[in-house]
Coordinates of C-alpha atoms in Angstrom, one line a residue:
X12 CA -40.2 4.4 26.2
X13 CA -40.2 4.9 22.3
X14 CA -40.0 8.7 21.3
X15 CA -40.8 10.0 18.0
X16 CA -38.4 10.8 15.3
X17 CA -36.8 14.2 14.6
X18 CA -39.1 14.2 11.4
X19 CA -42.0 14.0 13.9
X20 CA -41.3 16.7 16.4
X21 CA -42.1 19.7 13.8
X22 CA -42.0 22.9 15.0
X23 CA -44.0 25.7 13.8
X24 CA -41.6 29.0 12.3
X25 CA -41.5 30.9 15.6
X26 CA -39.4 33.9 16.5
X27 CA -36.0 32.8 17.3
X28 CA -34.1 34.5 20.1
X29 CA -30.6 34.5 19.6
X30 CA -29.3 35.5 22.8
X31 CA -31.3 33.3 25.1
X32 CA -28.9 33.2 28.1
X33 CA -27.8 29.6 28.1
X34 CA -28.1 27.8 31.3
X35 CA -28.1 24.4 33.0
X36 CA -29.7 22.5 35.8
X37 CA -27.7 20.3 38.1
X38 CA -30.1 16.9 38.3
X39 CA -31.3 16.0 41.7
X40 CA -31.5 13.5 42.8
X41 CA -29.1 12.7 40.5
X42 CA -28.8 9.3 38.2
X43 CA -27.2 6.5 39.5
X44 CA -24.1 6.3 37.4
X45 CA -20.8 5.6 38.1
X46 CA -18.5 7.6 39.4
X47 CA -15.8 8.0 37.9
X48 CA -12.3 9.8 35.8
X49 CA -9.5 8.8 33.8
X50 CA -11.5 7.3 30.9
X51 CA -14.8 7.8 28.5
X52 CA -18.2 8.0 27.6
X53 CA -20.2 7.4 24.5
X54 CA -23.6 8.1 23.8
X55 CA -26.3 7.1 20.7
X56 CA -29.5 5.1 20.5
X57 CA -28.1 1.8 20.6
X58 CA -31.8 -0.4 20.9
X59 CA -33.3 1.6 18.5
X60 CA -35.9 3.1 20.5
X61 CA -35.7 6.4 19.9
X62 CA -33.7 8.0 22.9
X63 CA -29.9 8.3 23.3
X64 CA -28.3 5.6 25.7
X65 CA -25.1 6.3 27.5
X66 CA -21.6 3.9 28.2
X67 CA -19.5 5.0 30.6
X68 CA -15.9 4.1 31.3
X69 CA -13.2 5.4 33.9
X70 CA -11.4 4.6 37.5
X71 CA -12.5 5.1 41.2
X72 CA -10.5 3.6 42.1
X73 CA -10.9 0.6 40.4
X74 CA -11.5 0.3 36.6
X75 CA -15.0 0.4 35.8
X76 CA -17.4 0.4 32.6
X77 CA -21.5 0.5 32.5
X78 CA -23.8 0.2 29.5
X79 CA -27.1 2.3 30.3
X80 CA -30.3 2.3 28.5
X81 CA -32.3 5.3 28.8
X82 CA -35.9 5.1 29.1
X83 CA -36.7 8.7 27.0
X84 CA -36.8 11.1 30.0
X85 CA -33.0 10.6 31.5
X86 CA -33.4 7.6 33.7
X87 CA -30.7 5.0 33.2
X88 CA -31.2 1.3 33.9
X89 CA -27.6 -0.1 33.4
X90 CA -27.6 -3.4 31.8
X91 CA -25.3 -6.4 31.1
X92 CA -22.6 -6.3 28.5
X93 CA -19.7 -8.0 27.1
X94 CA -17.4 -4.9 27.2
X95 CA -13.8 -5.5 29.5
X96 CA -13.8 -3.0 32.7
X97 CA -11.0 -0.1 31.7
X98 CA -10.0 3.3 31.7
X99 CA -7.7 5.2 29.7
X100 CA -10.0 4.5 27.0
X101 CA -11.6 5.5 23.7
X102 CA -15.5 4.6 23.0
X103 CA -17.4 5.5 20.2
X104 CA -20.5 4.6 19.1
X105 CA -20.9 4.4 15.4
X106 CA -22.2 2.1 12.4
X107 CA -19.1 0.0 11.5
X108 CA -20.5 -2.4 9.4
X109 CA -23.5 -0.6 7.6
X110 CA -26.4 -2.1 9.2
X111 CA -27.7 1.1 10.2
X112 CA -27.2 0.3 14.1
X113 CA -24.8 1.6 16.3
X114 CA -21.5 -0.1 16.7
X115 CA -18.8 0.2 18.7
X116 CA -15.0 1.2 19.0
X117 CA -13.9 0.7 22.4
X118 CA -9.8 1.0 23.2
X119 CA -8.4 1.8 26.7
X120 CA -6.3 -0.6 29.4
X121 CA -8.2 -3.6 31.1
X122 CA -7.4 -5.9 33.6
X123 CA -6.7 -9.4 32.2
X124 CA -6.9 -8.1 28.9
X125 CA -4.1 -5.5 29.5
X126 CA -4.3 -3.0 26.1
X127 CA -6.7 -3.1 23.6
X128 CA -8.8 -2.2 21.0
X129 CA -12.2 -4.0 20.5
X130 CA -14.8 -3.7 17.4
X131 CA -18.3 -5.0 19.0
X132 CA -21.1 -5.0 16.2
X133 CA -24.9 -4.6 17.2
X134 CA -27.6 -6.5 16.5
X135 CA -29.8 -3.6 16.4
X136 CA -31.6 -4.3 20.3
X137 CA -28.3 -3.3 21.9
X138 CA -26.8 -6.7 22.1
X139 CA -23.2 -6.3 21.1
X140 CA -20.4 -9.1 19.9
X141 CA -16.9 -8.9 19.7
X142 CA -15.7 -9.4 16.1
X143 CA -12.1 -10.3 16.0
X144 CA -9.8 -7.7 14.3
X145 CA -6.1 -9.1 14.1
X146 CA -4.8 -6.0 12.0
X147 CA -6.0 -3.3 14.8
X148 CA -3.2 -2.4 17.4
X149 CA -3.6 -2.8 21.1
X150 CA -2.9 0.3 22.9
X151 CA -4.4 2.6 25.6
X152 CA -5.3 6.5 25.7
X153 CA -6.5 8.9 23.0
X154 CA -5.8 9.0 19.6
X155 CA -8.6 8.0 17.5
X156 CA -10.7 9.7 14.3
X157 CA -13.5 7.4 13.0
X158 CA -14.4 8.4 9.5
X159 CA -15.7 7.6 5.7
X160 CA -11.5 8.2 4.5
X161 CA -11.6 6.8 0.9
X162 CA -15.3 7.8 -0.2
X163 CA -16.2 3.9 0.1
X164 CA -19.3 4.8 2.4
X165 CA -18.2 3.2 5.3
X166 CA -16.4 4.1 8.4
X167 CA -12.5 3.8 8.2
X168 CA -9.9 4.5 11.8
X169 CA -7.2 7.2 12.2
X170 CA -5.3 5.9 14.8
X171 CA -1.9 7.9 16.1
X172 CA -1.1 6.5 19.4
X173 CA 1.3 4.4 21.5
X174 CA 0.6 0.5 21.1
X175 CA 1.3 -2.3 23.9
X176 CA 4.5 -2.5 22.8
X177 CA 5.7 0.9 23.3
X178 CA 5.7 1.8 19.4
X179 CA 4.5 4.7 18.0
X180 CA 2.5 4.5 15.3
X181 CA 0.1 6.7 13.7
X182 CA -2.0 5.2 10.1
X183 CA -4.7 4.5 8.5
X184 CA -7.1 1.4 8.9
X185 CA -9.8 1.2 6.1
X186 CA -12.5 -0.6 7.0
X187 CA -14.0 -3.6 4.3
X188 CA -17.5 -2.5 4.9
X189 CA -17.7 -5.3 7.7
X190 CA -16.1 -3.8 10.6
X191 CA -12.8 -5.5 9.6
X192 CA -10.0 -3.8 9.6
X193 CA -6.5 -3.4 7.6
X194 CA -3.7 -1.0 7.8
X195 CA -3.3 1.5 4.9
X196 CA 0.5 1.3 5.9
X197 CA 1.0 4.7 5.6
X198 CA 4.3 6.9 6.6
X199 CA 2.9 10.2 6.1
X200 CA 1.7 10.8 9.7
X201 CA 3.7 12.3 12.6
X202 CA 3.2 9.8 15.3
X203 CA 2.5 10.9 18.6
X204 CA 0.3 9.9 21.6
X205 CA -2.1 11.1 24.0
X206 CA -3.5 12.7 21.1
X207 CA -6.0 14.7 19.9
X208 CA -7.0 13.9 16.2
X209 CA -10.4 14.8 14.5
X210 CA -11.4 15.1 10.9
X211 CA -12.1 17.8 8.9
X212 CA -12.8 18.9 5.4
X213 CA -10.5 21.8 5.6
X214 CA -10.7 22.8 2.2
X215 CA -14.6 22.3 1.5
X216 CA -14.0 19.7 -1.1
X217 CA -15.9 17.3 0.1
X218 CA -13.2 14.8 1.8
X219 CA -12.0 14.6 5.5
X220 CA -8.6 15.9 6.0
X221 CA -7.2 15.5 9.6
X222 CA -5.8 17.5 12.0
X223 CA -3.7 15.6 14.7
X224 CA -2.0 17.3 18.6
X225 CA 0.3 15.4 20.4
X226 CA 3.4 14.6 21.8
X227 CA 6.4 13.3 20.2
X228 CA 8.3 10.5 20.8
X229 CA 11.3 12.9 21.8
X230 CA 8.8 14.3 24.0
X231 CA 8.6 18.0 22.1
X232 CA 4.4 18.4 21.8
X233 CA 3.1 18.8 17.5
X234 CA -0.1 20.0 15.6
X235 CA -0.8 19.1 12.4
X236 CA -2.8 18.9 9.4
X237 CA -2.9 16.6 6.8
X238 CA -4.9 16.8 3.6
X239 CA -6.8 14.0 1.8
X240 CA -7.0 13.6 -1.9
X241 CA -10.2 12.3 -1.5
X242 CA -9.1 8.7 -1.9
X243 CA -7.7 8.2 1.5
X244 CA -4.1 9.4 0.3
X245 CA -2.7 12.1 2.7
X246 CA -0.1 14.5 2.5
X247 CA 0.9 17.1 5.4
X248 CA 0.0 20.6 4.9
X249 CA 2.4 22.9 4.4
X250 CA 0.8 26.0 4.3
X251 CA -0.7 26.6 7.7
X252 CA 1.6 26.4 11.1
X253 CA -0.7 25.4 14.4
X254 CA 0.8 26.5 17.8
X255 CA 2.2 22.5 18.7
X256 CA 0.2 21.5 21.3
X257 CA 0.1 18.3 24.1
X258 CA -3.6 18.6 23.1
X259 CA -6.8 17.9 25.6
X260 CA -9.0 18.0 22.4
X261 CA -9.4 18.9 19.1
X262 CA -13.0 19.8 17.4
X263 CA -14.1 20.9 14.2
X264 CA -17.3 23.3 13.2
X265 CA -18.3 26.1 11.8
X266 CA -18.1 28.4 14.5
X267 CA -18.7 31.4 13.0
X268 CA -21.6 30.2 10.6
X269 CA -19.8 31.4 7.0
X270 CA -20.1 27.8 5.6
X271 CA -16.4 26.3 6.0
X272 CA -14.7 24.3 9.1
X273 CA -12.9 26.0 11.8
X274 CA -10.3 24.5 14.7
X275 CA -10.8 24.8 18.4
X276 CA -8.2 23.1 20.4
X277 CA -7.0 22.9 23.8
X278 CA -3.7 22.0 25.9
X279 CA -0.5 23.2 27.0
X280 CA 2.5 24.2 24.8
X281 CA 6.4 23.7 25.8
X282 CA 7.9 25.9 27.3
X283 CA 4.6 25.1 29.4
X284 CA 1.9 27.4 28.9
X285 CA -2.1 26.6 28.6
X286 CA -4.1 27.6 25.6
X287 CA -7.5 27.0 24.3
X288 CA -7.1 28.3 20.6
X289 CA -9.9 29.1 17.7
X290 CA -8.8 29.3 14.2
X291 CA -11.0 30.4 11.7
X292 CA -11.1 29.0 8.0
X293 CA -10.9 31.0 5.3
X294 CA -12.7 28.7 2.7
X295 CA -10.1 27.3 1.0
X296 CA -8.1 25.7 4.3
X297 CA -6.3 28.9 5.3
X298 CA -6.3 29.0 9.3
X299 CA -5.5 32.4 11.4
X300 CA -5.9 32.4 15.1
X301 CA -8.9 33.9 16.4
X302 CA -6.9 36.6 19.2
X303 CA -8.5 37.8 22.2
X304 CA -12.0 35.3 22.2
X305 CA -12.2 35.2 26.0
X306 CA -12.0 31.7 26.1
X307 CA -10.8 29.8 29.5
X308 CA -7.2 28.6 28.7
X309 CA -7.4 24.4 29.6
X310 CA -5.9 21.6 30.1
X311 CA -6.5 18.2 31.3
X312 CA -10.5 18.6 30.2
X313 CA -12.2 18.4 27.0
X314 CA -14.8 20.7 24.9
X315 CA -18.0 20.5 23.7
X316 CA -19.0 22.3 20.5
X317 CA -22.8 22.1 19.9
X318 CA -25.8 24.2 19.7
X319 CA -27.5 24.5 22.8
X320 CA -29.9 26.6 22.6
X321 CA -30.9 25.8 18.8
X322 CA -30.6 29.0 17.3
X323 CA -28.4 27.5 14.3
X324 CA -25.3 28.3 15.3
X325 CA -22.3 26.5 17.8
X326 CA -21.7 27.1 21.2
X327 CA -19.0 25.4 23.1
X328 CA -18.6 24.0 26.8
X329 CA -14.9 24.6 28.0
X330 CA -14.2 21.6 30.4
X331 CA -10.7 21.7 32.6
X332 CA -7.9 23.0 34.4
X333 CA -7.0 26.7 34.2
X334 CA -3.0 27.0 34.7
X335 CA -2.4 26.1 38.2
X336 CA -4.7 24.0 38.8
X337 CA -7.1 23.3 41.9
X338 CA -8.9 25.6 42.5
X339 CA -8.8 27.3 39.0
X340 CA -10.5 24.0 37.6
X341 CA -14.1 25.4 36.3
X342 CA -16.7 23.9 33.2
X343 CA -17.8 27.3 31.8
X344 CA -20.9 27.6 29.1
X345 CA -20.1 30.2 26.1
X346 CA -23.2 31.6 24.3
X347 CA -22.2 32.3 20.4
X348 CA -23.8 35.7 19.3
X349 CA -22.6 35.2 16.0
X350 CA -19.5 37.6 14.6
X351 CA -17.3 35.3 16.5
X352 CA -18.8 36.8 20.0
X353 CA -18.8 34.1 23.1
X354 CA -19.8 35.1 26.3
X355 CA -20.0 32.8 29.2
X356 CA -23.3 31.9 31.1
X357 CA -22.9 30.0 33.0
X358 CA -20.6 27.4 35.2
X359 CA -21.6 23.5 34.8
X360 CA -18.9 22.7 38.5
X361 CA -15.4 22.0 37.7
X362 CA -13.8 18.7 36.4
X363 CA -9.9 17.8 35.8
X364 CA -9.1 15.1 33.4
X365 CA -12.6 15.4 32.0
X366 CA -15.1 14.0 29.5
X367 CA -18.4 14.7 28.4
X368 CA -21.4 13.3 26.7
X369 CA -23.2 16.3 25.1
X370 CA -26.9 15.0 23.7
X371 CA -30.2 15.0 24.5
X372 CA -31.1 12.9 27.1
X373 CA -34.4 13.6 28.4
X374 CA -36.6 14.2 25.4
X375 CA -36.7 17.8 25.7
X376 CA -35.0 18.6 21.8
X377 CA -32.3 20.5 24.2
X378 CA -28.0 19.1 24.7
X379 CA -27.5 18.2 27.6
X380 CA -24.6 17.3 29.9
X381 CA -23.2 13.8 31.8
X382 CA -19.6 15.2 32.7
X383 CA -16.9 12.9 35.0
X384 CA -14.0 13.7 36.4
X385 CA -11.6 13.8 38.9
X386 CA -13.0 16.3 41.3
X387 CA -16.9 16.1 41.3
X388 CA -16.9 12.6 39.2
X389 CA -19.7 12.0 37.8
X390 CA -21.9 15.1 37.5
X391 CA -25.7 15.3 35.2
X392 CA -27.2 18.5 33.8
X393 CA -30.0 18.8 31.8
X394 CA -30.2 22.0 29.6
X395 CA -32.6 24.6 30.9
X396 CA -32.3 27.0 28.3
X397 CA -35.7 28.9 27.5
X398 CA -36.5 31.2 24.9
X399 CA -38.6 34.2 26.4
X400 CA -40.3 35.1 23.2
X401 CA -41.7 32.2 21.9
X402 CA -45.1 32.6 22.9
X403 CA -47.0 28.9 20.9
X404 CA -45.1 26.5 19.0
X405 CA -46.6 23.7 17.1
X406 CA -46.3 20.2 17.0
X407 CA -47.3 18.1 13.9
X408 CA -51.0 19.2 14.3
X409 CA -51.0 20.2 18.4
X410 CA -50.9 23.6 19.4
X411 CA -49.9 24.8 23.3
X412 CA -51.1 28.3 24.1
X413 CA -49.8 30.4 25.9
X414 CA -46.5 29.6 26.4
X415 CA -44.7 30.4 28.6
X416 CA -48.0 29.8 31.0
X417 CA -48.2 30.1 34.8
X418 CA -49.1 26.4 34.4
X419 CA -52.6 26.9 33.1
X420 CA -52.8 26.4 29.5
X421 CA -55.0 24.8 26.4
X422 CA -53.4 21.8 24.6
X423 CA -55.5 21.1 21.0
X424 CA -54.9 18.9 18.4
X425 CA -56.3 18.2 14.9
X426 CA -59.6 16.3 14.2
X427 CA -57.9 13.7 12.2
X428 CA -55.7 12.0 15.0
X429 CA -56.8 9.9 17.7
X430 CA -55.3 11.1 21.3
X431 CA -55.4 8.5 23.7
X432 CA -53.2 10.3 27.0
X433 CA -52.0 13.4 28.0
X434 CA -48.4 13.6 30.2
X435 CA -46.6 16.3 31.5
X436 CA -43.0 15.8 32.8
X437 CA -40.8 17.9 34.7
X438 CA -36.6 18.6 33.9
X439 CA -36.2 15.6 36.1
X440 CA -38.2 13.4 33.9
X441 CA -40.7 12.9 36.8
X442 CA -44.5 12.8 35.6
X443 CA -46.5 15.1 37.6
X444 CA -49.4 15.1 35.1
X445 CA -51.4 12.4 33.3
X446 CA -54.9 11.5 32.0
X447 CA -56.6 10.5 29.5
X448 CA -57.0 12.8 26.3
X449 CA -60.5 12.4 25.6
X450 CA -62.7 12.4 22.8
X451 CA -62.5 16.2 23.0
X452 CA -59.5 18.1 20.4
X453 CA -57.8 20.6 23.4
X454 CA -58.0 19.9 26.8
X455 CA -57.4 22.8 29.3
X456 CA -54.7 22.1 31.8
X457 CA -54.3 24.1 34.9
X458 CA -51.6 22.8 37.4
X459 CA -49.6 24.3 40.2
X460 CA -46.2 24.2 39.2
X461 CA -42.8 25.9 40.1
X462 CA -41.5 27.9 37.2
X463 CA -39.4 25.7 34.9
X464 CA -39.4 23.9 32.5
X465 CA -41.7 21.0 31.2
X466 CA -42.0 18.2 28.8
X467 CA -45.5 17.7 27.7
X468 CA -46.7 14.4 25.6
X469 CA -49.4 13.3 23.5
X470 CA -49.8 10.0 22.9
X471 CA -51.9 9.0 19.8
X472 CA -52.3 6.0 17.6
X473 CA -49.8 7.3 15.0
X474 CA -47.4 8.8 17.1
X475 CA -45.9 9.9 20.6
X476 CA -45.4 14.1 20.3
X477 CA -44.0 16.2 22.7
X478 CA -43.3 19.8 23.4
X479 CA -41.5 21.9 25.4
X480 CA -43.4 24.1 28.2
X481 CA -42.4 27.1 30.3
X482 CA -43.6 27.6 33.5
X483 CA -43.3 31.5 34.7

């Protein structure tokens, strides 16, 4: 089911709450996925309808990987593809060739394929083809930065890993514009593997630097960053020293909303200890460590850094092991208050060696969560944030009042569009409302509902809108 663009769903200036107590819903029944650790997922609007899709890619026990197409409300319908079964892997989805469709880079260990590293290129409907890339190396595990390098406009590869041969290697591969690949044949990187790499503009001048945690070939773990000059030339950074970490993950955002890039990493250090780390940017690329943030130490796991309850600024999901182990293994929500304040609220289970896929997958304009891993597996939660002091919001030219409701309340909508239905579905995606709109411009609703939230739709001849209900 098509869903309108983000240019579509406009809402109306409301009150914003900024402390709006963050929470999720554990789906149930929950999608039929695959279960499963040890590898991957990927998520983007691959057919071009609108709604964010979902790949998935891990063992149990077997090697496994599923392509899902989403139909706007979170259900999945998995569907053929030409992608190996693997785990240990690396997918992304991104536009590798400039067509404006989602591509994707998909590395990991397969079965008769053994390591690799695959570019598939869309045709824009979700079919995918495997475009040969001799230059890429074959390899297995983390590693991976996807990223405009050289200023060229199109998407270039950091890749610092461990490759079927048992080489380190850590370059650049710049991309022709095609989704071909070459290597930049660059010495300037400290290889290591099971990394953690991600770009960042460190420095605000417009390029992406890198920041790279790993472990050395002598075994010793490493974190560091590397500047660009804008070209895709790099040199290491010798002002800042990073705590070297075997790294989980490695994100960077503007956690603390003063306009520059900061660091949040996670992993254990040697002698062993585990540390998740914030450092906060100066402006200029100088990093100090953020003490005492009351952040769950992890390892094994990964973390999310996005705004979940879309007051403008980053909150974070902390996904792991605490040191020990089971049962210290928990996925715990912060809530930024701004000032570099995180507090958690709440616990989405408990996953070790962990991914997630953070978007939004039911149509509701909220992030929400498809976590695997070893414990639990596979594991969905939509976000059921709500903000208690919005009381109407406004969507292109429909107004919902009140709102929050206690399930009675008056949709209207301008003169000048034609409605044709009226749908209201719950967290689950599940319609439990529909009828025609009528030649009327509001329509009073009045259901029986259990408090919660809802996902209300008008359809009309220009355009599917939706908004967000509360139930009280």
């Amino acid at each position: 089911m098509k869903l309108p663009s983000p240019a579509i769903l406009l809402l109306a200036a409301a009150p914003v709450c900024h402390a709006q107590n963050i929470t999720f819903t554990l789906v149930t029944p929950q999608p039929a996925l695959i279960e499963v650790y040890s590898g991957s997922s990927a998520s983007g609007d691959i057919d071009g309808d609108g709604d964010n899709d979902l790949l998935m890619v891990g063992l149990d026990p077997g090697r496994q990987t599923a392509l899902y197409l989403n139909d706007g409300f979170g259900a999945f319908t998995e569907v053929t593809t030409p992608f190996p079964e693997a785990s240990s892997s690396v997918t992304r989805f991104v536009d590798l060739d400039g067509d404006a469709d989602l591509d994707l880079f998909f590395s990991g260990m397969g079965f008769s394929v053994q390591e690799f590293a695959h570019i598939y290129l869309n045709d824009g409907q979700g079919a995918f083809t495997l475009l040969p890339n001799p230059a890429l190396p074959q390899f297995q595990g983390t590693g991976v930065a996807i990223g405009d390098v050289d200023g060229d406009d199109d998407q270039d590869l950091l890749l610092t890993v461990k490759d079927e041969n048992n080489t380190f290697l850590a370059d650049i591969f710049l991309n022709d514009g095609n989704g071909v690949f070459s290597a930049a044949s660059s010495n300037v990187f400290t290889p290591v593997e099971f990394a953690a790499v991600t770009f960042i503009d460190a420095e605000g001048d417009g390029d992406l630097d890198a920041i790279i945690a790993g472990t050395q070939q002598n075994g010793d773990p490493s974190t560091m960053l590397y500047l660009n000059d804008g070209a895709g030339d790099f040199t290491a950074d010798g002002t800042n020293t990073f705590v070297p970490l075997n790294a989980s993950d490695v994100d960077a955002a503007d956690t603390d909303g003063d306009g520059d890039m900061d660091i949040l990493m996670s992993g254990t250090t040697d002698p062993f200890a585990v540390r998740t780390i914030l450092y906060l940017n100066d402006g200029t690329g100088l990093f100090t460590e953020l003490v005492a943030t009351g952040l769950q130490d992890t390892f094994a796991g990964t973390n999310v850094v996005e705004d979940l309850d879309n007051d403008g600024d980053q909150d974070l999901v902390i996904l792991g092991s605490q040191n020990g182990g089971l049962p210290n293994i928990y996925n715990i929500v912060y809530e930024n208050l701004g000032g570099n304040t995180f507090i958690p609220t709440d616990t989405v289970g408990g996953e070790y060696i962990a991914v997630c896929a953070a978007d939004d997958f039911n149509g509701d304009d909220l992030v929400d969560l498809v976590i695997q891993g070893f414990v639990n597996e596979t594991s969905v939660f939509w976000n059921s944030t709500l903000s208690t002091d919005v009381r109407e919001r406004e969507i292109g030219a429909v107004l919902i009042h009140p709102n929050p409701s206690n399930g009675r309340f008056t949709i209207s909508w301008d003169a000048n569009m034609q409605a044709s239905a009226l749908r209201v579905f719950n967290s689950q995606g599940r319609l439990v409302y529909e009828r025609a709109a009528g030649a009327d411009l509001s329509r009073i609703v009045d259901l029986d509902l259990p408090a919660g939230a809802y996902l209300v739709q008008l359809n009309t001849d220009d355009a599917v809108l939706t908004e967000r209900l509360v139930v009280e």
